[in-house]
mmCIF file of C-alpha atoms in Angstrom:
data_model
loop_
_atom_site.group_PDB
_atom_site.id
_atom_site.type_symbol
_atom_site.label_atom_id
_atom_site.label_comp_id
_atom_site.label_asym_id
_atom_site.label_seq_id
_atom_site.Cartn_x
_atom_site.Cartn_y
_atom_site.Cartn_z
ATOM 1 C CA UNK A 1 -0.054 0.007 0.473
ATOM 2 C CA UNK A 2 1.399 3.609 -1.088
ATOM 3 C CA UNK A 3 1.545 6.033 1.607
ATOM 4 C CA UNK A 4 -1.216 8.271 -0.269
ATOM 5 C CA UNK A 5 -3.683 5.695 0.000
ATOM 6 C CA UNK A 6 -2.533 4.695 4.071
ATOM 7 C CA UNK A 7 -2.825 8.940 4.034
ATOM 8 C CA UNK A 8 -6.518 8.044 2.581
ATOM 9 C CA UNK A 9 -7.125 5.580 5.025
ATOM 10 C CA UNK A 10 -5.965 7.598 7.805
ATOM 11 C CA UNK A 11 -7.996 10.262 7.315
ATOM 12 C CA UNK A 12 -11.191 8.096 6.985
ATOM 13 C CA UNK A 13 -12.364 9.256 10.084
ATOM 14 C CA UNK A 14 -12.133 12.880 9.191
ATOM 15 C CA UNK A 15 -13.799 12.783 5.932
ATOM 16 C CA UNK A 16 -16.507 10.675 6.655
ATOM 17 C CA UNK A 17 -17.864 12.427 9.795
ATOM 18 C CA UNK A 18 -17.080 15.913 8.071
ATOM 19 C CA UNK A 19 -15.364 16.613 4.734
ATOM 20 C CA UNK A 20 -17.498 13.846 3.231
ATOM 21 C CA UNK A 21 -20.696 15.822 3.838
ATOM 22 C CA UNK A 22 -19.217 18.310 1.606
ATOM 23 C CA UNK A 23 -20.789 16.453 -1.138
ATOM 24 C CA UNK A 24 -24.558 16.155 0.385
ATOM 25 C CA UNK A 25 -24.398 20.469 0.622
ATOM 26 C CA UNK A 26 -23.604 20.787 -2.612
ATOM 27 C CA UNK A 27 -25.974 18.801 -4.014
ATOM 28 C CA UNK A 28 -28.814 19.609 -1.422
ATOM 29 C CA UNK A 29 -28.699 23.345 -2.601
ATOM 30 C CA UNK A 30 -29.896 24.628 -5.305
ATOM 31 C CA UNK A 31 -28.383 28.378 -5.023
ATOM 32 C CA UNK A 32 -25.623 29.495 -2.848
ATOM 33 C CA UNK A 33 -26.957 31.162 -0.200
ATOM 34 C CA UNK A 34 -26.173 32.216 3.228
ATOM 35 C CA UNK A 35 -27.234 28.824 4.632
ATOM 36 C CA UNK A 36 -25.148 27.155 2.272
ATOM 37 C CA UNK A 37 -22.446 28.737 3.734
ATOM 38 C CA UNK A 38 -23.393 28.554 7.252
ATOM 39 C CA UNK A 39 -24.038 24.563 6.708
ATOM 40 C CA UNK A 40 -20.178 24.902 5.257
ATOM 41 C CA UNK A 41 -18.860 26.828 8.316
ATOM 42 C CA UNK A 42 -20.358 24.161 10.285
ATOM 43 C CA UNK A 43 -18.910 21.120 8.836
ATOM 44 C CA UNK A 44 -15.371 23.067 8.900
ATOM 45 C CA UNK A 45 -15.601 24.103 12.886
ATOM 46 C CA UNK A 46 -16.860 20.523 13.725
ATOM 47 C CA UNK A 47 -13.366 19.286 11.538
ATOM 48 C CA UNK A 48 -11.232 21.607 13.813
ATOM 49 C CA UNK A 49 -9.879 23.375 11.235
ATOM 50 C CA UNK A 50 -10.928 26.316 13.647
ATOM 51 C CA UNK A 51 -12.748 29.360 13.941
ATOM 52 C CA UNK A 52 -10.341 31.996 12.546
ATOM 53 C CA UNK A 53 -9.407 30.079 9.643
ATOM 54 C CA UNK A 54 -13.212 28.365 8.736
ATOM 55 C CA UNK A 55 -14.119 32.011 8.175
ATOM 56 C CA UNK A 56 -10.935 33.104 5.908
ATOM 57 C CA UNK A 57 -12.002 30.190 3.858
ATOM 58 C CA UNK A 58 -15.774 30.959 3.539
ATOM 59 C CA UNK A 59 -14.684 34.856 3.149
ATOM 60 C CA UNK A 60 -12.201 34.037 0.621
ATOM 61 C CA UNK A 61 -14.506 31.549 -1.149
ATOM 62 C CA UNK A 62 -17.254 34.233 -1.073
ATOM 63 C CA UNK A 63 -15.317 36.822 -3.004
ATOM 64 C CA UNK A 64 -14.173 34.275 -5.955
ATOM 65 C CA UNK A 65 -18.137 33.143 -6.200
ATOM 66 C CA UNK A 66 -18.882 36.572 -6.834
ATOM 67 C CA UNK A 67 -16.051 37.852 -8.908
ATOM 68 C CA UNK A 68 -16.617 34.692 -11.117
ATOM 69 C CA UNK A 69 -20.277 34.674 -10.960
ATOM 70 C CA UNK A 70 -20.277 31.461 -10.538
ATOM 71 C CA UNK A 71 -23.273 29.481 -10.146
ATOM 72 C CA UNK A 72 -22.185 25.767 -10.821
ATOM 73 C CA UNK A 73 -21.989 23.609 -7.364
ATOM 74 C CA UNK A 74 -18.891 21.783 -9.135
ATOM 75 C CA UNK A 75 -16.875 24.585 -10.059
ATOM 76 C CA UNK A 76 -17.538 26.030 -6.363
ATOM 77 C CA UNK A 77 -16.198 23.139 -4.938
ATOM 78 C CA UNK A 78 -13.258 23.464 -6.929
ATOM 79 C CA UNK A 79 -12.662 26.648 -6.045
ATOM 80 C CA UNK A 80 -13.148 25.545 -2.554
ATOM 81 C CA UNK A 81 -9.920 22.936 -2.685
ATOM 82 C CA UNK A 82 -7.947 24.946 -4.213
ATOM 83 C CA UNK A 83 -8.714 27.585 -1.192
ATOM 84 C CA UNK A 84 -7.907 24.959 1.211
ATOM 85 C CA UNK A 85 -4.533 24.310 -1.103
ATOM 86 C CA UNK A 86 -3.570 27.744 -0.223
ATOM 87 C CA UNK A 87 -4.247 27.555 3.305
ATOM 88 C CA UNK A 88 -2.443 24.466 3.768
ATOM 89 C CA UNK A 89 0.637 26.397 2.039
ATOM 90 C CA UNK A 90 3.681 24.759 0.966
ATOM 91 C CA UNK A 91 5.577 21.484 1.754
ATOM 92 C CA UNK A 92 8.520 22.610 3.740
ATOM 93 C CA UNK A 93 11.122 19.892 4.294
ATOM 94 C CA UNK A 94 14.021 19.871 7.074
ATOM 95 C CA UNK A 95 16.794 22.119 6.555
ATOM 96 C CA UNK A 96 19.625 19.091 7.007
ATOM 97 C CA UNK A 97 22.429 20.844 4.397
ATOM 98 C CA UNK A 98 25.390 20.363 7.133
ATOM 99 C CA UNK A 99 27.013 17.306 8.039
ATOM 100 C CA UNK A 100 25.750 16.820 10.766
ATOM 101 C CA UNK A 101 22.742 18.998 11.066
ATOM 102 C CA UNK A 102 20.634 18.299 13.980
ATOM 103 C CA UNK A 103 17.034 17.844 14.900
ATOM 104 C CA UNK A 104 15.434 18.634 18.116
ATOM 105 C CA UNK A 105 11.872 16.623 19.476
ATOM 106 C CA UNK A 106 9.870 18.269 21.450
ATOM 107 C CA UNK A 107 6.704 17.457 23.235
ATOM 108 C CA UNK A 108 4.166 16.649 26.283
ATOM 109 C CA UNK A 109 4.193 12.892 26.638
ATOM 110 C CA UNK A 110 1.932 10.870 25.322
ATOM 111 C CA UNK A 111 1.794 12.279 22.103
ATOM 112 C CA UNK A 112 4.306 9.766 20.287
ATOM 113 C CA UNK A 113 7.226 11.782 20.884
ATOM 114 C CA UNK A 114 9.599 8.269 20.876
ATOM 115 C CA UNK A 115 8.018 6.731 17.898
ATOM 116 C CA UNK A 116 8.339 9.457 15.745
ATOM 117 C CA UNK A 117 11.887 9.668 16.617
ATOM 118 C CA UNK A 118 12.077 6.158 15.635
ATOM 119 C CA UNK A 119 9.625 6.560 12.204
ATOM 120 C CA UNK A 120 11.837 9.499 11.395
ATOM 121 C CA UNK A 121 15.388 8.280 11.536
ATOM 122 C CA UNK A 122 13.754 5.130 9.866
ATOM 123 C CA UNK A 123 12.598 7.361 7.204
ATOM 124 C CA UNK A 124 16.069 9.273 7.257
ATOM 125 C CA UNK A 125 17.742 5.985 6.639
ATOM 126 C CA UNK A 126 15.967 5.154 3.517
ATOM 127 C CA UNK A 127 16.937 8.291 2.159
ATOM 128 C CA UNK A 128 20.196 6.851 2.824
ATOM 129 C CA UNK A 129 21.627 8.854 5.540
ATOM 130 C CA UNK A 130 23.291 7.763 8.654
ATOM 131 C CA UNK A 131 21.955 8.914 11.997
ATOM 132 C CA UNK A 132 22.576 8.714 15.457
ATOM 133 C CA UNK A 133 20.006 9.489 18.296
ATOM 134 C CA UNK A 134 20.739 11.460 21.207
ATOM 135 C CA UNK A 135 18.679 9.700 24.833
ATOM 136 C CA UNK A 136 18.412 13.346 26.337
ATOM 137 C CA UNK A 137 15.425 13.002 27.885
ATOM 138 C CA UNK A 138 16.876 11.965 31.545
ATOM 139 C CA UNK A 139 13.713 12.467 33.480
ATOM 140 C CA UNK A 140 11.943 9.652 32.720
ATOM 141 C CA UNK A 141 13.769 6.521 33.656
ATOM 142 C CA UNK A 142 11.740 4.466 30.971
ATOM 143 C CA UNK A 143 12.280 7.221 28.261
ATOM 144 C CA UNK A 144 15.897 5.900 27.168
ATOM 145 C CA UNK A 145 15.009 2.219 27.224
ATOM 146 C CA UNK A 146 11.949 2.702 25.035
ATOM 147 C CA UNK A 147 13.669 4.393 22.234
ATOM 148 C CA UNK A 148 16.078 1.687 22.492
ATOM 149 C CA UNK A 149 13.238 -0.350 21.126
ATOM 150 C CA UNK A 150 12.508 2.044 18.941
ATOM 151 C CA UNK A 151 16.308 3.050 17.447
ATOM 152 C CA UNK A 152 16.969 -0.873 17.012
ATOM 153 C CA UNK A 153 13.635 -1.072 14.640
ATOM 154 C CA UNK A 154 15.050 1.856 12.519
ATOM 155 C CA UNK A 155 18.599 0.356 12.731
ATOM 156 C CA UNK A 156 19.899 3.728 13.978
ATOM 157 C CA UNK A 157 22.867 4.325 16.493
ATOM 158 C CA UNK A 158 21.597 5.539 20.010
ATOM 159 C CA UNK A 159 23.707 7.396 22.454
ATOM 160 C CA UNK A 160 22.356 7.338 26.172
ATOM 161 C CA UNK A 161 23.390 7.570 30.048
ATOM 162 C CA UNK A 162 22.272 6.367 33.354
ATOM 163 C CA UNK A 163 18.735 8.201 34.164
ATOM 164 C CA UNK A 164 18.992 11.786 35.776
ATOM 165 C CA UNK A 165 21.659 12.406 34.002
ATOM 166 C CA UNK A 166 22.474 15.933 32.387
ATOM 167 C CA UNK A 167 21.075 16.348 28.613
ATOM 168 C CA UNK A 168 23.344 18.428 27.590
ATOM 169 C CA UNK A 169 25.869 15.871 28.530
ATOM 170 C CA UNK A 170 24.132 13.408 26.866
ATOM 171 C CA UNK A 171 24.292 16.083 23.826
ATOM 172 C CA UNK A 172 27.840 16.405 24.063
ATOM 173 C CA UNK A 173 28.765 12.587 23.793
ATOM 174 C CA UNK A 174 26.278 12.347 20.866
ATOM 175 C CA UNK A 175 27.662 14.816 18.939
ATOM 176 C CA UNK A 176 31.130 12.933 19.590
ATOM 177 C CA UNK A 177 29.725 9.732 18.101
ATOM 178 C CA UNK A 178 28.145 11.721 15.276
ATOM 179 C CA UNK A 179 31.539 13.236 14.253
ATOM 180 C CA UNK A 180 33.683 10.010 14.865
ATOM 181 C CA UNK A 181 30.850 8.047 12.979
ATOM 182 C CA UNK A 182 30.614 10.003 10.187
ATOM 183 C CA UNK A 183 26.389 10.968 11.261
ATOM 184 C CA UNK A 184 24.199 12.828 8.371
ATOM 185 C CA UNK A 185 22.241 13.838 11.065
ATOM 186 C CA UNK A 186 21.991 13.851 15.077
ATOM 187 C CA UNK A 187 17.910 13.681 16.333
ATOM 188 C CA UNK A 188 18.114 14.398 20.033
ATOM 189 C CA UNK A 189 14.921 13.171 22.203
ATOM 190 C CA UNK A 190 13.725 15.891 25.049
ATOM 191 C CA UNK A 191 12.395 15.703 27.462
ATOM 192 C CA UNK A 192 8.329 15.740 27.990
ATOM 193 C CA UNK A 193 7.438 18.206 30.107
ATOM 194 C CA UNK A 194 6.224 21.821 30.302
ATOM 195 C CA UNK A 195 4.715 22.305 33.563
ATOM 196 C CA UNK A 196 7.790 24.869 33.794
ATOM 197 C CA UNK A 197 8.170 26.269 31.181
ATOM 198 C CA UNK A 198 11.440 27.961 32.695
ATOM 199 C CA UNK A 199 12.881 24.621 33.275
ATOM 200 C CA UNK A 200 12.175 23.785 29.729
ATOM 201 C CA UNK A 201 14.020 27.076 28.142
ATOM 202 C CA UNK A 202 16.692 26.939 30.637
ATOM 203 C CA UNK A 203 17.441 22.674 29.382
ATOM 204 C CA UNK A 204 17.189 23.395 25.541
ATOM 205 C CA UNK A 205 18.927 26.339 25.457
ATOM 206 C CA UNK A 206 22.176 24.776 27.487
ATOM 207 C CA UNK A 207 21.708 21.582 24.689
ATOM 208 C CA UNK A 208 21.800 24.563 21.899
ATOM 209 C CA UNK A 209 25.113 26.572 23.772
ATOM 210 C CA UNK A 210 26.849 22.288 23.999
ATOM 211 C CA UNK A 211 25.809 22.420 19.558
ATOM 212 C CA UNK A 212 27.022 26.083 19.418
ATOM 213 C CA UNK A 213 29.924 25.555 20.974
ATOM 214 C CA UNK A 214 30.486 21.731 19.367
ATOM 215 C CA UNK A 215 28.900 22.107 15.629
ATOM 216 C CA UNK A 216 28.979 25.860 14.919
ATOM 217 C CA UNK A 217 27.652 25.481 11.369
ATOM 218 C CA UNK A 218 24.894 23.076 11.802
ATOM 219 C CA UNK A 219 21.810 23.419 10.302
ATOM 220 C CA UNK A 220 19.446 22.993 13.684
ATOM 221 C CA UNK A 221 15.542 21.789 13.390
ATOM 222 C CA UNK A 222 13.534 22.080 16.229
ATOM 223 C CA UNK A 223 10.031 19.992 15.680
ATOM 224 C CA UNK A 224 7.092 20.046 17.992
ATOM 225 C CA UNK A 225 5.228 16.389 18.112
ATOM 226 C CA UNK A 226 1.328 17.100 18.128
ATOM 227 C CA UNK A 227 -1.327 14.527 18.289
ATOM 228 C CA UNK A 228 -4.059 15.323 16.119
ATOM 229 C CA UNK A 229 -6.440 14.322 18.153
ATOM 230 C CA UNK A 230 -6.006 17.028 21.011
ATOM 231 C CA UNK A 231 -7.117 19.607 17.054
ATOM 232 C CA UNK A 232 -7.701 23.126 18.379
ATOM 233 C CA UNK A 233 -6.056 22.108 22.224
ATOM 234 C CA UNK A 234 -3.012 21.057 20.237
ATOM 235 C CA UNK A 235 -2.425 24.176 18.768
ATOM 236 C CA UNK A 236 -2.864 26.162 22.189
ATOM 237 C CA UNK A 237 -0.101 23.606 23.873
ATOM 238 C CA UNK A 238 1.756 24.727 20.665
ATOM 239 C CA UNK A 239 1.272 28.233 21.415
ATOM 240 C CA UNK A 240 2.850 27.396 25.129
ATOM 241 C CA UNK A 241 5.829 25.771 23.302
ATOM 242 C CA UNK A 242 6.761 28.578 21.346
ATOM 243 C CA UNK A 243 7.279 30.831 24.010
ATOM 244 C CA UNK A 244 9.647 28.120 25.130
ATOM 245 C CA UNK A 245 11.733 27.211 21.950
ATOM 246 C CA UNK A 246 12.414 28.252 18.492
ATOM 247 C CA UNK A 247 10.105 26.121 16.634
ATOM 248 C CA UNK A 248 10.956 25.267 13.381
ATOM 249 C CA UNK A 249 8.322 22.957 12.114
ATOM 250 C CA UNK A 250 5.662 20.640 13.209
ATOM 251 C CA UNK A 251 5.270 16.573 13.408
ATOM 252 C CA UNK A 252 1.291 15.479 13.654
ATOM 253 C CA UNK A 253 0.474 12.417 14.383
ATOM 254 C CA UNK A 254 -2.368 9.360 15.371
ATOM 255 C CA UNK A 255 -4.224 11.157 11.993
ATOM 256 C CA UNK A 256 -5.586 8.039 11.846
ATOM 257 C CA UNK A 257 -7.391 7.899 15.163
ATOM 258 C CA UNK A 258 -9.389 11.266 14.851
ATOM 259 C CA UNK A 259 -12.153 12.920 13.259
ATOM 260 C CA UNK A 260 -10.553 16.348 13.950
ATOM 261 C CA UNK A 261 -7.402 15.923 10.876
ATOM 262 C CA UNK A 262 -9.162 19.306 9.767
ATOM 263 C CA UNK A 263 -6.620 20.723 12.355
ATOM 264 C CA UNK A 264 -4.201 20.794 9.667
ATOM 265 C CA UNK A 265 -5.150 23.593 7.912
ATOM 266 C CA UNK A 266 -5.805 25.716 10.740
ATOM 267 C CA UNK A 267 -1.702 25.426 11.736
ATOM 268 C CA UNK A 268 0.138 27.163 9.556
ATOM 269 C CA UNK A 269 -2.304 29.898 9.559
ATOM 270 C CA UNK A 270 -2.453 30.144 13.577
ATOM 271 C CA UNK A 271 1.099 29.052 14.548
ATOM 272 C CA UNK A 272 3.192 30.478 11.816
ATOM 273 C CA UNK A 273 5.508 27.287 11.288
ATOM 274 C CA UNK A 274 4.889 24.344 8.729
ATOM 275 C CA UNK A 275 3.508 20.645 9.432
ATOM 276 C CA UNK A 276 7.112 18.869 8.464
ATOM 277 C CA UNK A 277 5.848 14.781 9.492
ATOM 278 C CA UNK A 278 2.844 13.155 9.719
ATOM 279 C CA UNK A 279 2.258 9.754 11.242
ATOM 280 C CA UNK A 280 -1.143 8.056 9.840
ATOM 281 C CA UNK A 281 -0.293 4.373 11.762
ATOM 282 C CA UNK A 282 1.734 2.302 14.001
ATOM 283 C CA UNK A 283 4.599 1.091 11.569
ATOM 284 C CA UNK A 284 7.537 1.983 11.350
ATOM 285 C CA UNK A 285 7.037 3.281 7.951
ATOM 286 C CA UNK A 286 3.473 4.852 8.697
ATOM 287 C CA UNK A 287 5.683 8.818 8.897
ATOM 288 C CA UNK A 288 6.393 10.883 6.249
ATOM 289 C CA UNK A 289 7.153 14.173 5.406
ATOM 290 C CA UNK A 290 4.030 16.333 4.931
ATOM 291 C CA UNK A 291 2.698 17.121 1.471
ATOM 292 C CA UNK A 292 -0.325 19.629 1.693
ATOM 293 C CA UNK A 293 -1.512 18.508 -1.669
ATOM 294 C CA UNK A 294 -1.847 14.774 -1.204
ATOM 295 C CA UNK A 295 -3.557 15.706 2.349
ATOM 296 C CA UNK A 296 -6.029 18.157 0.822
ATOM 297 C CA UNK A 297 -6.619 15.325 -2.241
ATOM 298 C CA UNK A 298 -7.163 12.427 0.303
ATOM 299 C CA UNK A 299 -9.785 14.306 2.261
ATOM 300 C CA UNK A 300 -11.663 14.993 -1.280
ATOM 301 C CA UNK A 301 -11.120 11.957 -3.222
ATOM 302 C CA UNK A 302 -13.613 9.178 -3.512
ATOM 303 C CA UNK A 303 -12.781 5.260 -2.510
ATOM 304 C CA UNK A 304 -12.956 4.923 -6.167
ATOM 305 C CA UNK A 305 -10.728 7.658 -7.315
#
């Protein structure tokens, strides 16, 4: 099964519960009036697109219909499709030009941070890159053990220390390992907590100082992991992390387990940074770089297409 087929399958809850009803709306209204827009608004908000983003989408659709004097439902549906494409924005891949480059992975416990690291490691390895992972979440005793299982599955190296060790010390050791082993990418797992933003900022700052000293010219990505099932609550969580870290992109997990997949549409607009990876399953190859066009296509395309 291709990843696009997995994506379509993973978005079925969102599509069937909400976006699948778009066809019914377009078929049931003989003219495009305010009742039509109210129905469409209800669907988008129910899919967790968010109020502001929904209003922006509908305002744009209204303007385009008016300017084109369009009355054909299929043509208007195509307009909506194009507006959603524009809302999702351009795909932005990882900046990994240096050797090694660094990826910080942050997020609260339970969102799929450890599994995301394993899956991204496997994806980068498939691309021909050598990966070293730093188990810098030393706050939880089981964190490094869980990470070791995923690194083993992905076939990448793990650098760890004893529970309670200084995370910056783990990063220092991992940088040494990455250099000596000729690694292309160093992925750093971090403690999954946000109850004390100052601690988080201090911890990240200390690790960044080590990287700045040991790898002064390295490309650094800071990716926040969000559980798609949290929808707009996840965006609120991201805003908190945004105040504590220089986030460059999001990893969105568990899209297959929620009807709130519409949250993808509001992330770029409300947060200002892109989705870089999405996960639609539990297997190691069920996470890929985000493709906005494929996402919108998966929402609209019928099972027969």
